[in-house]
Coordinates of C-alpha atoms and ligand atoms in Angstrom, one line a residue:
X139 CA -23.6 20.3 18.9
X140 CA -23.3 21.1 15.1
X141 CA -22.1 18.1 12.9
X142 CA -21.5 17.6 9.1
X143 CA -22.6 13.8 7.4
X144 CA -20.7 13.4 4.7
X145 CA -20.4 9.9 2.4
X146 CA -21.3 8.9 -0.7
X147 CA -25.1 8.5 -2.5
X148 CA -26.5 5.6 -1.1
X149 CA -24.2 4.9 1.7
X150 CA -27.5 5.0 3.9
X151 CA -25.8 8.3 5.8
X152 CA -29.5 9.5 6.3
X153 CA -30.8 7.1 8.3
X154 CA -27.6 7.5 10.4
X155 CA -28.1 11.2 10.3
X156 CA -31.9 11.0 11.6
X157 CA -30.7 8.8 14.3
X158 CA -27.7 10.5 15.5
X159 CA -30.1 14.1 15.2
X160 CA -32.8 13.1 17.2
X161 CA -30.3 11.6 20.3
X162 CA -28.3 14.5 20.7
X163 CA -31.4 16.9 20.0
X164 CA -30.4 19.1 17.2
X165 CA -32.5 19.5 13.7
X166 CA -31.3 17.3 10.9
X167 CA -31.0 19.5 7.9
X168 CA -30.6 17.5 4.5
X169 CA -29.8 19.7 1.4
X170 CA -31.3 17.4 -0.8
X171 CA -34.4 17.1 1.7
X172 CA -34.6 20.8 1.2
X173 CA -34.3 20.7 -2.5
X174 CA -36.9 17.5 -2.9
X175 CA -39.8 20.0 -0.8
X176 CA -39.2 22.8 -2.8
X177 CA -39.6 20.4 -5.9
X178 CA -42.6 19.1 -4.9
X179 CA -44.5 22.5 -3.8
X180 CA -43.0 24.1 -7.7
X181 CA -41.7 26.8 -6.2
X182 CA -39.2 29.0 -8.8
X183 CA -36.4 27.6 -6.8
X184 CA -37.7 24.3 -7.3
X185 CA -38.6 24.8 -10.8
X186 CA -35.1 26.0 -11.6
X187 CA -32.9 23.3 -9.5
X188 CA -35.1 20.2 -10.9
X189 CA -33.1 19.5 -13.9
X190 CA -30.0 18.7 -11.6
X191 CA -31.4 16.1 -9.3
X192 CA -32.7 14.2 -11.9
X193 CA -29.3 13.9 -14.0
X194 CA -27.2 13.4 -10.8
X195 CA -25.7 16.6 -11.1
X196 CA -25.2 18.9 -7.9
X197 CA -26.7 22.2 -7.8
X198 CA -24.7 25.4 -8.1
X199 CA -23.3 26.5 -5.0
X200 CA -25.1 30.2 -4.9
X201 CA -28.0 28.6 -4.8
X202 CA -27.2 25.4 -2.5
X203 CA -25.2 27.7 0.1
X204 CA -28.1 30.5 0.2
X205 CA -31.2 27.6 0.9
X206 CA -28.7 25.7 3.5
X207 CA -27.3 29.2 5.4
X208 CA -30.8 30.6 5.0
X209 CA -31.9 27.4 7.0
X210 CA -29.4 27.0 9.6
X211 CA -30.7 30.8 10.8
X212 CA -33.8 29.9 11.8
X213 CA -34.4 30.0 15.8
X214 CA -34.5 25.9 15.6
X215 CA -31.0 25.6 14.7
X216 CA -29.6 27.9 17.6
X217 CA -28.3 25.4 19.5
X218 CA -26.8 23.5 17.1
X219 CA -27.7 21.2 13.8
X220 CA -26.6 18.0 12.3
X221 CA -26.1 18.9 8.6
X222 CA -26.7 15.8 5.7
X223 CA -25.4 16.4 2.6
X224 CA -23.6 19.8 2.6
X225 CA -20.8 21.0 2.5
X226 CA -20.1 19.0 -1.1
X227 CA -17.9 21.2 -2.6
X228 CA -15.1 23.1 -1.7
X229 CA -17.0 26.3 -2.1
X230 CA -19.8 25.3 -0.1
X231 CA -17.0 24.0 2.4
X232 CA -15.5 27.1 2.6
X233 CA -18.9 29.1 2.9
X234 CA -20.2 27.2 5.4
X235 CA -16.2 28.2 7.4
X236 CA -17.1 32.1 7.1
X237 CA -21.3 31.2 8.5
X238 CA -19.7 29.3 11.5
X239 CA -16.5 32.2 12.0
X240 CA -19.0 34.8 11.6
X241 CA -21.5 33.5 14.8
X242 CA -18.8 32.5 16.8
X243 CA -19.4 28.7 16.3
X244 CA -17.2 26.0 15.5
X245 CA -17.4 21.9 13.9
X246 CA -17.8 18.9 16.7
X247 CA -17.0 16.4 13.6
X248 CA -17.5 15.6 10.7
X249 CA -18.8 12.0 9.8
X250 CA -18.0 9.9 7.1
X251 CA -19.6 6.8 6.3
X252 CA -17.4 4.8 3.8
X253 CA -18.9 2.1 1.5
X254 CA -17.4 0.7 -1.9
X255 CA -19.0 2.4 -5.0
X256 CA -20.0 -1.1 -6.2
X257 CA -21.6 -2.0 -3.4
X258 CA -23.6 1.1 -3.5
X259 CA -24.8 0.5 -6.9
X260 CA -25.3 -3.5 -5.9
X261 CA -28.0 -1.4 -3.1
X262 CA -29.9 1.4 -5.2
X263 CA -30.6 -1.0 -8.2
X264 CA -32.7 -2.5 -5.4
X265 CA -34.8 0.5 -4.8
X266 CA -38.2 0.6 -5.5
X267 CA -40.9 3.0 -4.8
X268 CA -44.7 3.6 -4.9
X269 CA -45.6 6.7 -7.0
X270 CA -49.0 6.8 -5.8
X271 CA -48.6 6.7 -1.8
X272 CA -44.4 7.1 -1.8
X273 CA -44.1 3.7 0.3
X274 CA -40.3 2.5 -0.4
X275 CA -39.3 -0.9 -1.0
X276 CA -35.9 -2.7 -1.8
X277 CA -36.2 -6.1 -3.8
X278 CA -33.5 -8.3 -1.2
X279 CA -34.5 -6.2 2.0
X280 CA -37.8 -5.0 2.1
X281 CA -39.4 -7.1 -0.7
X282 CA -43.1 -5.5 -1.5
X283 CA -46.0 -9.0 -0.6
X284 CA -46.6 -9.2 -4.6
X285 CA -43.9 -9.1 -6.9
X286 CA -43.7 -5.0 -8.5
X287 CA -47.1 -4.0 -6.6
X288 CA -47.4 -1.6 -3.4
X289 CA -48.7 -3.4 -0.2
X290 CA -50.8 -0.8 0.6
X291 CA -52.2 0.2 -2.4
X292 CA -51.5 -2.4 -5.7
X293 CA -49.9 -0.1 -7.4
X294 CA -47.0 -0.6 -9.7
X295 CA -43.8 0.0 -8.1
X296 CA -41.5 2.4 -10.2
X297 CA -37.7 3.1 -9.8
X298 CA -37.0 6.8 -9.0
X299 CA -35.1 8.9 -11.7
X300 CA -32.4 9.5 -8.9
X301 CA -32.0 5.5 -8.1
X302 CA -31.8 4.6 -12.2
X303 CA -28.2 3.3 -13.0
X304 CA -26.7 5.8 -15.1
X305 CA -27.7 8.5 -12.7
X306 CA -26.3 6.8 -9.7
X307 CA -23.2 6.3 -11.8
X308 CA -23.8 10.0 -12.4
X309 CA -23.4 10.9 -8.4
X310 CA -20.7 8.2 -7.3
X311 CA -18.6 10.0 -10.2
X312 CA -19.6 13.9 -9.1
X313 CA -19.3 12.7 -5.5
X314 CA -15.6 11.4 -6.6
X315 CA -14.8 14.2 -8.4
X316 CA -16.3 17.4 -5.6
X317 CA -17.0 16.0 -2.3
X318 CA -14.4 13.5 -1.8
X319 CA -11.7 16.1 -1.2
X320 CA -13.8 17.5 1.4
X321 CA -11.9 14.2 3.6
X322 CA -8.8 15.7 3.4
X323 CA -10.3 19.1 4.1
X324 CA -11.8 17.7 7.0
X325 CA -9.0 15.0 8.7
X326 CA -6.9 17.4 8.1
X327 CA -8.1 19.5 11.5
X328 CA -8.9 16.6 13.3
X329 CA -12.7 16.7 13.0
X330 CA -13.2 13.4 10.8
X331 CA -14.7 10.5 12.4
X332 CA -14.6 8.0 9.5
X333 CA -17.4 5.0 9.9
X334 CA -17.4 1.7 8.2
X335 CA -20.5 2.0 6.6
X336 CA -21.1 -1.7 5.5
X337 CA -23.7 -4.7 7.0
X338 CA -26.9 -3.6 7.9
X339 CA -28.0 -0.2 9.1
X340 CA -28.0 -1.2 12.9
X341 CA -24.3 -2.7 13.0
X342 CA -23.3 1.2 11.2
X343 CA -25.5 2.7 13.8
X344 CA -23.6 0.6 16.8
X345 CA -19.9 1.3 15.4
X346 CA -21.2 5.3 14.5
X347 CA -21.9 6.1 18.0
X348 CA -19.6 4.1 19.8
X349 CA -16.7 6.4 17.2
X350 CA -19.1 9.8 17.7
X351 CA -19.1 9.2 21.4
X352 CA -15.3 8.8 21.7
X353 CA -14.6 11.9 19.2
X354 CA -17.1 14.4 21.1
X355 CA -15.4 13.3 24.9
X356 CA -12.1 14.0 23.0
X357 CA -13.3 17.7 21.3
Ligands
AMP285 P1 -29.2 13.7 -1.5 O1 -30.6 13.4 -1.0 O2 -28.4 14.3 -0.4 O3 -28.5 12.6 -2.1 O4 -29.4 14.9 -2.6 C1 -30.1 14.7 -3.8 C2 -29.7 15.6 -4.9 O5 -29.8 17.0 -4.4 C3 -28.2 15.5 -5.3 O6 -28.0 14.5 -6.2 C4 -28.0 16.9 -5.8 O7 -28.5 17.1 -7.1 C5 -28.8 17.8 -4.9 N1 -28.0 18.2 -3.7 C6 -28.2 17.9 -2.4 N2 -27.3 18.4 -1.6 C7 -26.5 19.2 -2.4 C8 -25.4 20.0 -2.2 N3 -24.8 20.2 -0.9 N4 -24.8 20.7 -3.2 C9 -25.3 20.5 -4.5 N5 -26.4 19.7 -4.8 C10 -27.0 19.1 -3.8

């Protein structure tokens, strides 16, 4: 089973992701999972690529397709992956084509959680999260017991650079501009299974694997 997640920032398509992974068995490989470790451990790469998740801005393809392709070879992924986050450019689109011709593989589907731009903005201002012990809140779903302080430790809740406004503005607009063609791409060779991503993350769950379900029988 190999599937792409595709959506905008903040549609909640990792938490789908994870979910949909783990029942069909298959690692869940996040680019920007991949990029956040190697951020937090300093490596060069992460030294280098830090700059572009903190303005919103994606990261060149040489060095996106290399860390993804470089993952997808390792013995866990040999019987298939759920990739979150990538392709997000034509390029990457296109490189991640010649990986799959060049083992003989092919696409189950590609998913595509759809929620309005303003209503992902009206979600991340919402985010809040614990600096000290990383515990996440949001201020309407998952308020923290005392107003801007961590239940587990008291301290001060802070909003991440890559939830601040401008930078989310900064993602809807490259995600407009360099993933969304990737639909078309996509629908166009029958592999898109495009979800309703909006209510709570258990009704998108429901109507995501009753679509998946339907779309893998079909392929
Ligand atoms: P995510 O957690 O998927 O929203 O990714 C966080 C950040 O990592 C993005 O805003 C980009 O800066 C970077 N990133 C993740 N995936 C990619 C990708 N496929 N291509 C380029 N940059 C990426």
């Amino acid at each position: 089973m190999r599937l792409v997640f595709m959506g905008p920032p903040g549609a909640g398509k990792g938490t789908q992701a994870k979910a949909v992974a783990a029942h069909f068995g298959v690692p869940h490989v996040s680019s920007g999972d991949i990029f956040r470790g190697e951020i937090e451990l300093k490596t060069p790469l992460g030294l280098k690529i830090r700059s572009y998740l903190d303005t919103g801005a994606l990261v060149p393809d040489e060095i996106t397709v290399g860390a993804v392709v470089g993952r997808l070879a390792s013995p866990d992924c040999g019987r298939g992956w759920l990739l979150d986050g990538f392709p997000r450019t034509e390029g990457q689109a296109r490189a991640l084509d010649a990986e799959l011709a060049s083992s003989g593989a092919r696409l189950g589907a590609v998913v595509y959680v759809d929620v309005d731009p303003e209503e992902i903005i009206r979600r991340m201002s919402g985010r809040r999260v614990c600096p000290k012990c990383g515990r996440s809140y949001h201020l309407r779903h998952i308020p923290p017991r005392v107003e801007g302080q961590c239940d587990a430790c008291g301290t001060g809740l802070i909003i991440r650079d890559d939830d601040k406004p401008q930078t989310v503005r900064q993602r809807l607009a490259t995600y407009q501009e360099q993933t969304a063609p990737l639909i078309g791409y996509y629908d166009q060779r029958g592999l898109l299974v495009k979800v309703d991503g909006s209510g709570t993350p258990d009704q998108v769950r429901a109507r995501l694997f009753e679509q998946l379900e339907d779309a893998v029988e079909r392929a």
